[in-house]
PDB file of C-alpha atoms in Angstrom:
ATOM      1  CA  MET A   1     116.251 105.298  80.611  1.00 63.00           C
ATOM      2  CA  ALA A   2     116.701 101.684  81.611  1.00 74.00           C
ATOM      3  CA  ASP A   3     115.529  98.970  79.046  1.00 88.00           C
ATOM      4  CA  LEU A   4     113.444  96.974  81.833  1.00 94.00           C
ATOM      5  CA  THR A   5     111.555  93.554  80.577  1.00 95.00           C
ATOM      6  CA  LEU A   6     109.162  91.345  82.523  1.00 96.00           C
ATOM      7  CA  ARG A   7     109.597  87.678  82.631  1.00 96.00           C
ATOM      8  CA  PRO A   8     106.562  85.552  83.808  1.00 96.00           C
ATOM      9  CA  VAL A   9     106.931  83.777  87.278  1.00 96.00           C
ATOM     10  CA  ASP A  10     102.932  82.436  87.192  1.00 95.00           C
ATOM     11  CA  ALA A  11      99.587  83.993  85.849  1.00 92.00           C
ATOM     12  CA  GLU A  12      99.869  87.071  87.592  1.00 96.00           C
ATOM     13  CA  THR A  13     103.555  87.854  88.737  1.00 97.00           C
ATOM     14  CA  PHE A  14     106.070  89.037  86.660  1.00 97.00           C
ATOM     15  CA  GLU A  15     109.719  89.657  87.449  1.00 97.00           C
ATOM     16  CA  VAL A  16     111.414  92.810  86.567  1.00 96.00           C
ATOM     17  CA  LEU A  17     114.540  92.615  84.762  1.00 96.00           C
ATOM     18  CA  ASP A  18     117.242  95.373  83.967  1.00 94.00           C
ATOM     19  CA  ASP A  19     119.463  93.937  81.948  1.00 90.00           C
ATOM     20  CA  GLY A  20     119.203  90.576  83.231  1.00 88.00           C
ATOM     21  CA  ARG A  21     119.247  91.828  86.775  1.00 92.00           C
ATOM     22  CA  ALA A  22     115.998  91.270  88.843  1.00 94.00           C
ATOM     23  CA  LEU A  23     114.667  94.601  90.794  1.00 95.00           C
ATOM     24  CA  GLY A  24     111.615  92.582  92.265  1.00 96.00           C
ATOM     25  CA  THR A  25     108.151  91.601  91.100  1.00 97.00           C
ATOM     26  CA  VAL A  26     104.845  93.025  90.082  1.00 97.00           C
ATOM     27  CA  SER A  27     101.613  91.590  89.899  1.00 97.00           C
ATOM     28  CA  LEU A  28      98.394  92.111  88.052  1.00 98.00           C
ATOM     29  CA  ARG A  29      94.959  90.937  88.682  1.00 97.00           C
ATOM     30  CA  LEU A  30      92.191  91.043  86.810  1.00 97.00           C
ATOM     31  CA  ASP A  31      89.076  92.386  88.633  1.00 96.00           C
ATOM     32  CA  ASP A  32      86.840  92.521  85.514  1.00 95.00           C
ATOM     33  CA  ALA A  33      87.262  93.025  82.084  1.00 94.00           C
ATOM     34  CA  ARG A  34      88.092  96.201  82.184  1.00 97.00           C
ATOM     35  CA  THR A  35      90.154  96.679  85.756  1.00 98.00           C
ATOM     36  CA  ALA A  36      93.613  95.593  86.797  1.00 98.00           C
ATOM     37  CA  SER A  37      95.196  95.747  90.184  1.00 98.00           C
ATOM     38  CA  LEU A  38      98.498  96.280  90.216  1.00 98.00           C
ATOM     39  CA  ARG A  39     100.932  95.376  93.349  1.00 97.00           C
ATOM     40  CA  TRP A  40     104.560  95.224  93.335  1.00 97.00           C
ATOM     41  CA  ASP A  41     107.675  94.298  95.508  1.00 96.00           C
ATOM     42  CA  LEU A  42     110.713  95.980  94.379  1.00 95.00           C
ATOM     43  CA  GLY A  43     112.646  96.345  97.738  1.00 92.00           C
ATOM     44  CA  PRO A  44     115.207  98.887  97.334  1.00 91.00           C
ATOM     45  CA  THR A  45     114.877  99.528  93.857  1.00 91.00           C
ATOM     46  CA  GLU A  46     115.379 103.847  93.731  1.00 90.00           C
ATOM     47  CA  GLU A  47     114.024 105.651  91.235  1.00 90.00           C
ATOM     48  CA  PRO A  48     113.885 106.196  88.301  1.00 90.00           C
ATOM     49  CA  LEU A  49     113.795 102.546  87.950  1.00 94.00           C
ATOM     50  CA  ARG A  50     110.857 102.218  90.693  1.00 94.00           C
ATOM     51  CA  SER A  51     108.547 104.356  88.432  1.00 94.00           C
ATOM     52  CA  GLN A  52     109.954 102.788  85.155  1.00 95.00           C
ATOM     53  CA  ALA A  53     108.879  99.254  86.303  1.00 96.00           C
ATOM     54  CA  VAL A  54     105.485 100.597  87.842  1.00 97.00           C
ATOM     55  CA  ASN A  55     105.064 101.924  84.118  1.00 96.00           C
ATOM     56  CA  LEU A  56     105.929  98.896  82.541  1.00 96.00           C
ATOM     57  CA  ALA A  57     103.561  96.844  84.220  1.00 97.00           C
ATOM     58  CA  ILE A  58     100.677  99.557  83.975  1.00 98.00           C
ATOM     59  CA  THR A  59     101.544  99.526  79.747  1.00 96.00           C
ATOM     60  CA  HIS A  60     101.844  95.223  79.900  1.00 97.00           C
ATOM     61  CA  ALA A  61      98.169  95.532  81.625  1.00 97.00           C
ATOM     62  CA  PHE A  62      97.121  98.042  78.713  1.00 97.00           C
ATOM     63  CA  ASP A  63      98.629  96.252  75.453  1.00 97.00           C
ATOM     64  CA  GLU A  64      98.458  92.431  76.545  1.00 96.00           C
ATOM     65  CA  LEU A  65      95.461  92.179  78.884  1.00 96.00           C
ATOM     66  CA  GLY A  66      93.317  94.703  76.991  1.00 96.00           C
ATOM     67  CA  VAL A  67      91.896  96.539  80.308  1.00 97.00           C
ATOM     68  CA  THR A  68      91.643 100.200  80.263  1.00 98.00           C
ATOM     69  CA  ARG A  69      92.042 100.841  83.841  1.00 98.00           C
ATOM     70  CA  VAL A  70      94.553  99.972  86.522  1.00 98.00           C
ATOM     71  CA  GLN A  71      94.540 100.779  90.026  1.00 98.00           C
ATOM     72  CA  THR A  72      96.498 100.192  93.020  1.00 98.00           C
ATOM     73  CA  LEU A  73      96.665 100.588  96.881  1.00 96.00           C
ATOM     74  CA  THR A  74      99.412 102.128  98.355  1.00 95.00           C
ATOM     75  CA  ASP A  75     100.170 102.929 102.287  1.00 92.00           C
ATOM     76  CA  GLU A  76      99.825 106.695 103.017  1.00 84.00           C
ATOM     77  CA  ASP A  77     103.364 106.209 104.850  1.00 85.00           C
ATOM     78  CA  ALA A  78     104.596 104.325 101.909  1.00 89.00           C
ATOM     79  CA  VAL A  79     106.510 107.410  99.925  1.00 88.00           C
ATOM     80  CA  PRO A  80     108.352 105.696  97.336  1.00 91.00           C
ATOM     81  CA  ASP A  81     105.639 103.491  96.403  1.00 93.00           C
ATOM     82  CA  ARG A  82     103.460 106.708  96.123  1.00 90.00           C
ATOM     83  CA  ARG A  83     106.177 108.711  94.139  1.00 89.00           C
ATOM     84  CA  ALA A  84     106.626 105.524  91.770  1.00 93.00           C
ATOM     85  CA  ALA A  85     102.925 105.160  91.057  1.00 94.00           C
ATOM     86  CA  ALA A  86     102.632 109.141  90.381  1.00 91.00           C
ATOM     87  CA  ARG A  87     105.532 109.066  88.321  1.00 91.00           C
ATOM     88  CA  ALA A  88     103.834 106.235  86.502  1.00 95.00           C
ATOM     89  CA  GLY A  89     101.163 108.192  85.558  1.00 94.00           C
ATOM     90  CA  MET A  90      98.645 106.890  88.373  1.00 95.00           C
ATOM     91  CA  ARG A  91      96.164 109.379  89.594  1.00 93.00           C
ATOM     92  CA  ARG A  92      94.638 109.665  93.465  1.00 90.00           C
ATOM     93  CA  ASP A  93      91.294 108.797  93.478  1.00 91.00           C
ATOM     94  CA  GLY A  94      90.565 108.484  97.328  1.00 89.00           C
ATOM     95  CA  LEU A  95      91.682 107.512 100.716  1.00 91.00           C
ATOM     96  CA  ILE A  96      90.555 104.327 102.187  1.00 94.00           C
ATOM     97  CA  ARG A  97      90.605 104.420 105.889  1.00 94.00           C
ATOM     98  CA  HIS A  98      91.820 101.422 108.278  1.00 92.00           C
ATOM     99  CA  VAL A  99      91.475 100.963 112.011  1.00 93.00           C
ATOM    100  CA  ASP A 100      94.658  98.641 113.079  1.00 90.00           C
ATOM    101  CA  ARG A 101      97.025  99.877 110.066  1.00 89.00           C
ATOM    102  CA  PRO A 102      97.886 102.700 107.925  1.00 88.00           C
ATOM    103  CA  ASP A 103      95.475 104.599 105.645  1.00 93.00           C
ATOM    104  CA  GLN A 104      95.920 103.580 101.910  1.00 95.00           C
ATOM    105  CA  GLU A 105      95.808 105.860  99.239  1.00 93.00           C
ATOM    106  CA  LEU A 106      93.758 104.618  96.033  1.00 96.00           C
ATOM    107  CA  LEU A 107      95.161 105.452  92.778  1.00 95.00           C
ATOM    108  CA  SER A 108      94.637 104.597  88.795  1.00 97.00           C
ATOM    109  CA  ARG A 109      95.470 105.265  85.233  1.00 97.00           C
ATOM    110  CA  LEU A 110      93.044 104.872  82.586  1.00 97.00           C
ATOM    111  CA  ALA A 111      94.315 103.999  79.215  1.00 97.00           C
ATOM    112  CA  ASP A 112      93.691 107.223  77.408  1.00 95.00           C
ATOM    113  CA  ASP A 113      95.634 109.424  79.850  1.00 95.00           C
ATOM    114  CA  PRO A 114      98.376 111.183  78.443  1.00 93.00           C
ATOM    115  CA  GLN A 115     101.748 109.039  78.636  1.00 91.00           C
ATOM    116  CA  PRO A 116     103.532 110.221  82.133  1.00 89.00           C
ATOM    117  CA  GLN A 117     106.879 111.301  79.749  1.00 85.00           C
ATOM    118  CA  SER A 118     104.195 113.670  77.820  1.00 89.00           C
ATOM    119  CA  ARG A 119     104.261 117.494  78.807  1.00 88.00           C
ATOM    120  CA  GLU A 120     100.526 116.691  79.295  1.00 89.00           C
ATOM    121  CA  GLY A 121     101.213 113.596  81.773  1.00 87.00           C
ATOM    122  CA  PHE A 122     103.643 115.402  83.698  1.00 84.00           C
ATOM    123  CA  VAL A 123     101.056 118.132  84.042  1.00 85.00           C
ATOM    124  CA  ALA A 124      98.562 116.109  84.863  1.00 83.00           C
ATOM    125  CA  MET A 125     100.476 114.090  87.485  1.00 80.00           C
ATOM    126  CA  LEU A 126     101.245 117.687  89.577  1.00 79.00           C
ATOM    127  CA  ASN A 127      97.727 118.661  89.622  1.00 80.00           C
ATOM    128  CA  ALA A 128      96.891 115.317  90.702  1.00 78.00           C
ATOM    129  CA  ALA A 129      99.324 115.179  93.572  1.00 74.00           C
ATOM    130  CA  LEU A 130      98.850 119.095  94.858  1.00 76.00           C
ATOM    131  CA  PRO A 131      96.984 119.479  97.671  1.00 77.00           C
ATOM    132  CA  LYS A 132      93.354 120.419  97.514  1.00 80.00           C
ATOM    133  CA  LYS A 133      92.570 123.606  99.784  1.00 87.00           C
ATOM    134  CA  ARG A 134      89.040 124.134 100.816  1.00 92.00           C
ATOM    135  CA  ALA A 135      87.762 127.880  99.825  1.00 96.00           C
ATOM    136  CA  ILE A 136      84.789 129.435 100.965  1.00 96.00           C
ATOM    137  CA  ALA A 137      83.011 132.585 100.308  1.00 97.00           C
ATOM    138  CA  GLN A 138      80.849 134.480 102.667  1.00 98.00           C
ATOM    139  CA  ALA A 139      78.594 137.911 102.194  1.00 97.00           C
ATOM    140  CA  LEU A 140      78.984 140.705 105.015  1.00 97.00           C
ATOM    141  CA  VAL A 141      75.680 142.378 104.690  1.00 96.00           C
ATOM    142  CA  CYS A 142      74.738 145.501 106.794  1.00 94.00           C
ATOM    143  CA  ASP A 143      71.479 147.204 106.934  1.00 92.00           C
ATOM    144  CA  PRO A 144      71.378 151.058 107.082  1.00 90.00           C
ATOM    145  CA  ASP A 145      71.716 150.656 110.834  1.00 91.00           C
ATOM    146  CA  GLY A 146      74.804 148.723 110.901  1.00 92.00           C
ATOM    147  CA  ARG A 147      73.223 145.592 112.045  1.00 95.00           C
ATOM    148  CA  VAL A 148      74.684 142.467 110.443  1.00 96.00           C
ATOM    149  CA  LEU A 149      72.661 139.600 108.427  1.00 96.00           C
ATOM    150  CA  LEU A 150      73.297 136.607 110.324  1.00 97.00           C
ATOM    151  CA  CYS A 151      71.793 132.973 109.320  1.00 96.00           C
ATOM    152  CA  GLU A 152      70.601 130.267 111.669  1.00 95.00           C
ATOM    153  CA  LEU A 153      71.248 126.997 110.592  1.00 92.00           C
ATOM    154  CA  THR A 154      69.551 123.869 110.727  1.00 90.00           C
ATOM    155  CA  TYR A 155      72.689 121.953 111.137  1.00 86.00           C
ATOM    156  CA  LYS A 156      74.888 123.829 114.107  1.00 86.00           C
ATOM    157  CA  ARG A 157      73.714 126.249 116.755  1.00 91.00           C
ATOM    158  CA  GLU A 158      76.134 129.321 116.186  1.00 93.00           C
ATOM    159  CA  TRP A 159      74.740 131.656 113.494  1.00 96.00           C
ATOM    160  CA  ASP A 160      76.805 132.667 110.421  1.00 96.00           C
ATOM    161  CA  LEU A 161      77.122 134.950 107.645  1.00 97.00           C
ATOM    162  CA  PRO A 162      75.513 133.659 104.270  1.00 97.00           C
ATOM    163  CA  GLY A 163      77.727 131.668 101.972  1.00 96.00           C
ATOM    164  CA  GLY A 164      79.347 128.532 101.799  1.00 94.00           C
ATOM    165  CA  VAL A 165      81.744 126.481 100.177  1.00 93.00           C
ATOM    166  CA  VAL A 166      83.473 127.233  96.760  1.00 94.00           C
ATOM    167  CA  ASP A 167      82.710 124.269  93.990  1.00 92.00           C
ATOM    168  CA  PRO A 168      85.328 123.025  92.053  1.00 86.00           C
ATOM    169  CA  GLY A 169      85.768 125.462  88.796  1.00 89.00           C
ATOM    170  CA  GLU A 170      83.809 128.257  90.663  1.00 94.00           C
ATOM    171  CA  SER A 171      84.989 131.809  91.587  1.00 96.00           C
ATOM    172  CA  PRO A 172      84.675 132.672  94.722  1.00 97.00           C
ATOM    173  CA  ALA A 173      82.589 135.643  93.839  1.00 97.00           C
ATOM    174  CA  ASP A 174      80.130 133.701  91.883  1.00 96.00           C
ATOM    175  CA  ALA A 175      80.170 131.258  94.845  1.00 96.00           C
ATOM    176  CA  VAL A 176      78.856 133.953  97.479  1.00 97.00           C
ATOM    177  CA  VAL A 177      76.367 135.205  94.572  1.00 96.00           C
ATOM    178  CA  ARG A 178      75.351 131.302  93.994  1.00 95.00           C
ATOM    179  CA  GLU A 179      74.887 130.592  97.901  1.00 95.00           C
ATOM    180  CA  LEU A 180      72.680 133.678  98.575  1.00 96.00           C
ATOM    181  CA  ARG A 181      70.224 132.807  95.642  1.00 94.00           C
ATOM    182  CA  GLU A 182      70.013 128.914  96.926  1.00 94.00           C
ATOM    183  CA  GLU A 183      70.013 130.186 100.606  1.00 94.00           C
ATOM    184  CA  LEU A 184      67.822 133.156 100.854  1.00 96.00           C
ATOM    185  CA  GLY A 185      66.729 133.478  97.314  1.00 94.00           C
ATOM    186  CA  VAL A 186      67.959 136.806  96.532  1.00 94.00           C
ATOM    187  CA  GLU A 187      70.336 138.010  93.737  1.00 92.00           C
ATOM    188  CA  ALA A 188      73.223 139.627  95.614  1.00 91.00           C
ATOM    189  CA  ARG A 189      75.086 142.508  94.154  1.00 94.00           C
ATOM    190  CA  ILE A 190      79.026 142.704  95.166  1.00 97.00           C
ATOM    191  CA  ARG A 191      80.404 145.737  95.769  1.00 96.00           C
ATOM    192  CA  GLY A 192      84.016 144.395  96.678  1.00 95.00           C
ATOM    193  CA  LEU A 193      86.319 141.868  98.425  1.00 96.00           C
ATOM    194  CA  ARG A 194      86.344 142.992 102.491  1.00 95.00           C
ATOM    195  CA  THR A 195      89.182 140.541 103.145  1.00 96.00           C
ATOM    196  CA  VAL A 196      90.747 137.233 102.527  1.00 97.00           C
ATOM    197  CA  ASN A 197      90.952 135.092 105.805  1.00 95.00           C
ATOM    198  CA  TRP A 198      92.871 131.866 106.625  1.00 95.00           C
ATOM    199  CA  LEU A 199      91.061 129.533 109.000  1.00 92.00           C
ATOM    200  CA  PRO A 200      93.230 127.100 110.661  1.00 91.00           C
ATOM    201  CA  PRO A 201      92.122 123.660 111.408  1.00 87.00           C
ATOM    202  CA  TRP A 202      89.437 123.465 113.963  1.00 80.00           C
ATOM    203  CA  SER A 203      87.864 120.633 115.502  1.00 76.00           C
ATOM    204  CA  ALA A 204      87.332 117.879 112.964  1.00 73.00           C
ATOM    205  CA  TRP A 205      88.014 120.466 110.433  1.00 79.00           C
ATOM    206  CA  ASP A 206      90.814 120.966 107.982  1.00 85.00           C
ATOM    207  CA  ASP A 207      92.178 124.483 107.033  1.00 91.00           C
ATOM    208  CA  ALA A 208      90.643 126.612 104.775  1.00 93.00           C
ATOM    209  CA  VAL A 209      90.922 130.305 103.004  1.00 96.00           C
ATOM    210  CA  LEU A 210      87.660 132.446 103.451  1.00 97.00           C
ATOM    211  CA  PHE A 211      86.569 135.325 101.160  1.00 98.00           C
ATOM    212  CA  VAL A 212      84.561 137.478 102.780  1.00 97.00           C
ATOM    213  CA  PHE A 213      82.548 140.141 100.177  1.00 97.00           C
ATOM    214  CA  ASP A 214      81.158 143.377 100.702  1.00 96.00           C
ATOM    215  CA  VAL A 215      77.422 142.629  99.219  1.00 97.00           C
ATOM    216  CA  GLU A 216      74.867 145.606  98.835  1.00 95.00           C
ATOM    217  CA  ALA A 217      72.045 144.898 101.563  1.00 91.00           C
ATOM    218  CA  TRP A 218      68.201 144.929 100.280  1.00 85.00           C
ATOM    219  CA  ASP A 219      65.080 145.599 102.088  1.00 82.00           C
ATOM    220  CA  PRO A 220      65.150 144.342 105.778  1.00 77.00           C
ATOM    221  CA  ASP A 221      61.589 143.701 105.513  1.00 79.00           C
ATOM    222  CA  ALA A 222      61.640 142.011 101.937  1.00 80.00           C
ATOM    223  CA  PRO A 223      60.531 137.939 101.815  1.00 86.00           C
ATOM    224  CA  LEU A 224      63.243 135.788 101.196  1.00 91.00           C
ATOM    225  CA  THR A 225      63.145 132.184 100.099  1.00 94.00           C
ATOM    226  CA  LEU A 226      65.042 130.440 102.986  1.00 94.00           C
ATOM    227  CA  GLN A 227      66.647 126.804 101.488  1.00 92.00           C
ATOM    228  CA  PRO A 228      65.037 124.824 104.365  1.00 90.00           C
ATOM    229  CA  THR A 229      67.258 121.966 104.494  1.00 90.00           C
ATOM    230  CA  GLU A 230      70.274 124.743 105.430  1.00 91.00           C
ATOM    231  CA  ILE A 231      68.810 127.698 106.978  1.00 94.00           C
ATOM    232  CA  ALA A 232      66.346 127.883 109.892  1.00 95.00           C
ATOM    233  CA  ALA A 233      65.884 131.660 110.006  1.00 95.00           C
ATOM    234  CA  VAL A 234      67.860 135.081 109.123  1.00 95.00           C
ATOM    235  CA  HIS A 235      68.745 137.545 111.709  1.00 95.00           C
ATOM    236  CA  TRP A 236      69.678 141.541 111.266  1.00 95.00           C
ATOM    237  CA  CYS A 237      72.006 141.343 114.314  1.00 96.00           C
ATOM    238  CA  ASP A 238      73.432 144.607 116.291  1.00 95.00           C
ATOM    239  CA  ARG A 239      76.732 143.680 117.954  1.00 93.00           C
ATOM    240  CA  ASP A 240      75.361 142.355 121.090  1.00 95.00           C
ATOM    241  CA  LEU A 241      73.187 140.031 119.362  1.00 96.00           C
ATOM    242  CA  LEU A 242      75.948 138.831 117.235  1.00 95.00           C
ATOM    243  CA  ARG A 243      78.131 138.189 120.408  1.00 94.00           C
ATOM    244  CA  GLU A 244      75.531 136.185 121.979  1.00 95.00           C
ATOM    245  CA  ARG A 245      74.725 134.236 118.673  1.00 96.00           C
ATOM    246  CA  ALA A 246      77.441 134.072 116.172  1.00 95.00           C
ATOM    247  CA  ALA A 247      80.236 131.598 115.926  1.00 89.00           C
ATOM    248  CA  ALA A 248      83.740 132.692 117.882  1.00 90.00           C
ATOM    249  CA  ALA A 249      85.450 132.976 114.488  1.00 90.00           C
ATOM    250  CA  THR A 250      82.345 134.875 112.994  1.00 93.00           C
ATOM    251  CA  ILE A 251      82.903 137.412 116.115  1.00 94.00           C
ATOM    252  CA  ASP A 252      86.404 137.648 116.172  1.00 92.00           C
ATOM    253  CA  LEU A 253      86.876 138.498 112.439  1.00 93.00           C
ATOM    254  CA  LEU A 254      83.941 140.978 112.463  1.00 94.00           C
ATOM    255  CA  ASP A 255      85.318 142.659 115.452  1.00 93.00           C
ATOM    256  CA  ASN A 256      88.766 142.858 113.884  1.00 92.00           C
ATOM    257  CA  LEU A 257      87.388 144.193 110.376  1.00 93.00           C
ATOM    258  CA  ASP A 258      85.636 146.929 112.603  1.00 91.00           C
ATOM    259  CA  ALA A 259      89.395 147.584 114.540  1.00 90.00           C
ATOM    260  CA  ASP A 260      91.235 147.497 111.324  1.00 90.00           C
ATOM    261  CA  PRO A 261      88.862 147.522 107.875  1.00 88.00           C
ATOM    262  CA  ASP A 262      91.923 148.073 105.621  1.00 87.00           C
ATOM    263  CA  GLY A 263      93.727 144.677 106.184  1.00 87.00           C
ATOM    264  CA  THR A 264      93.263 142.351 103.200  1.00 91.00           C
ATOM    265  CA  TYR A 265      94.585 139.272 104.170  1.00 94.00           C
ATOM    266  CA  ARG A 266      94.259 137.799 107.827  1.00 93.00           C
ATOM    267  CA  GLU A 267      94.873 134.828 109.519  1.00 92.00           C
ATOM    268  CA  ALA A 268      92.077 133.442 112.132  1.00 90.00           C
ATOM    269  CA  GLY A 269      90.445 137.041 111.784  1.00 90.00           C
ATOM    270  CA  HIS A 270      93.719 139.097 112.521  1.00 90.00           C
ATOM    271  CA  VAL A 271      95.537 141.071 110.172  1.00 91.00           C
ATOM    272  CA  PHE A 272      98.816 139.379 108.762  1.00 89.00           C
ATOM    273  CA  ARG A 273     101.663 141.319 110.132  1.00 84.00           C
ATOM    274  CA  PRO A 274     105.159 139.623 109.164  1.00 78.00           C
ATOM    275  CA  SER A 275     107.331 138.699 111.892  1.00 72.00           C
ATOM    276  CA  PRO A 276     111.454 138.527 111.910  1.00 67.00           C
ATOM    277  CA  GLU A 277     110.526 134.751 111.291  1.00 63.00           C
ATOM    278  CA  ARG A 278     108.432 134.837 108.282  1.00 56.00           C
TER     279      ARG A 278
END
């Protein structure tokens, strides 16, 4: 590892030196007593010197300026800067959108975060950089006549299977039980996993993984306690009513479940069958 040093240029700017050779500059601006904003101009400096320079500036902010948080903004298309920030232990806080220029990532590091060179810091860096894929859990509930329970939702026209988005740290099975308790006021009994379905991006939605659970039916005439902000009504639907009112993705999924009930993994509702290219 190179022995980099900082040489002050003015109150906020430092020149980064590698054995006397200038690599570029870093700037630290105090936003408040606890937070400093970091910027850098390191030109064509390659890894690992780039991330070492960023780490050196962060260490200076903690040790000399006394802050507990260092943050930076990097353009989404500025890959070397994003990598340098991540390898210096900075984690993604969110995305700042712009109209007339590239969106920017907000990254930060806290004073008590593990050092980026440590095992804990390396794992934390990888975890923060990995994609967060959306997971959804839904219940397939059928009455003795084969009718499927669909929810009439307050926020869209199409009816859908009961369920919802899996919370962080929550299992899909726990999520479907929680959703049925919150939305319908019932204690669901899961009989098993019916299928896993990958949903491609659609409209303004990103892609997601859908877990469909086979849930034991309750008395269709039993009163339900509906969550008024999300559920307008519930309906036990035969296939004709289902095709008339359900979302297209739900119709495709249920049709394909009827045609091929043993498929454990699906993409866009259809059982995945490897092609020579995959």
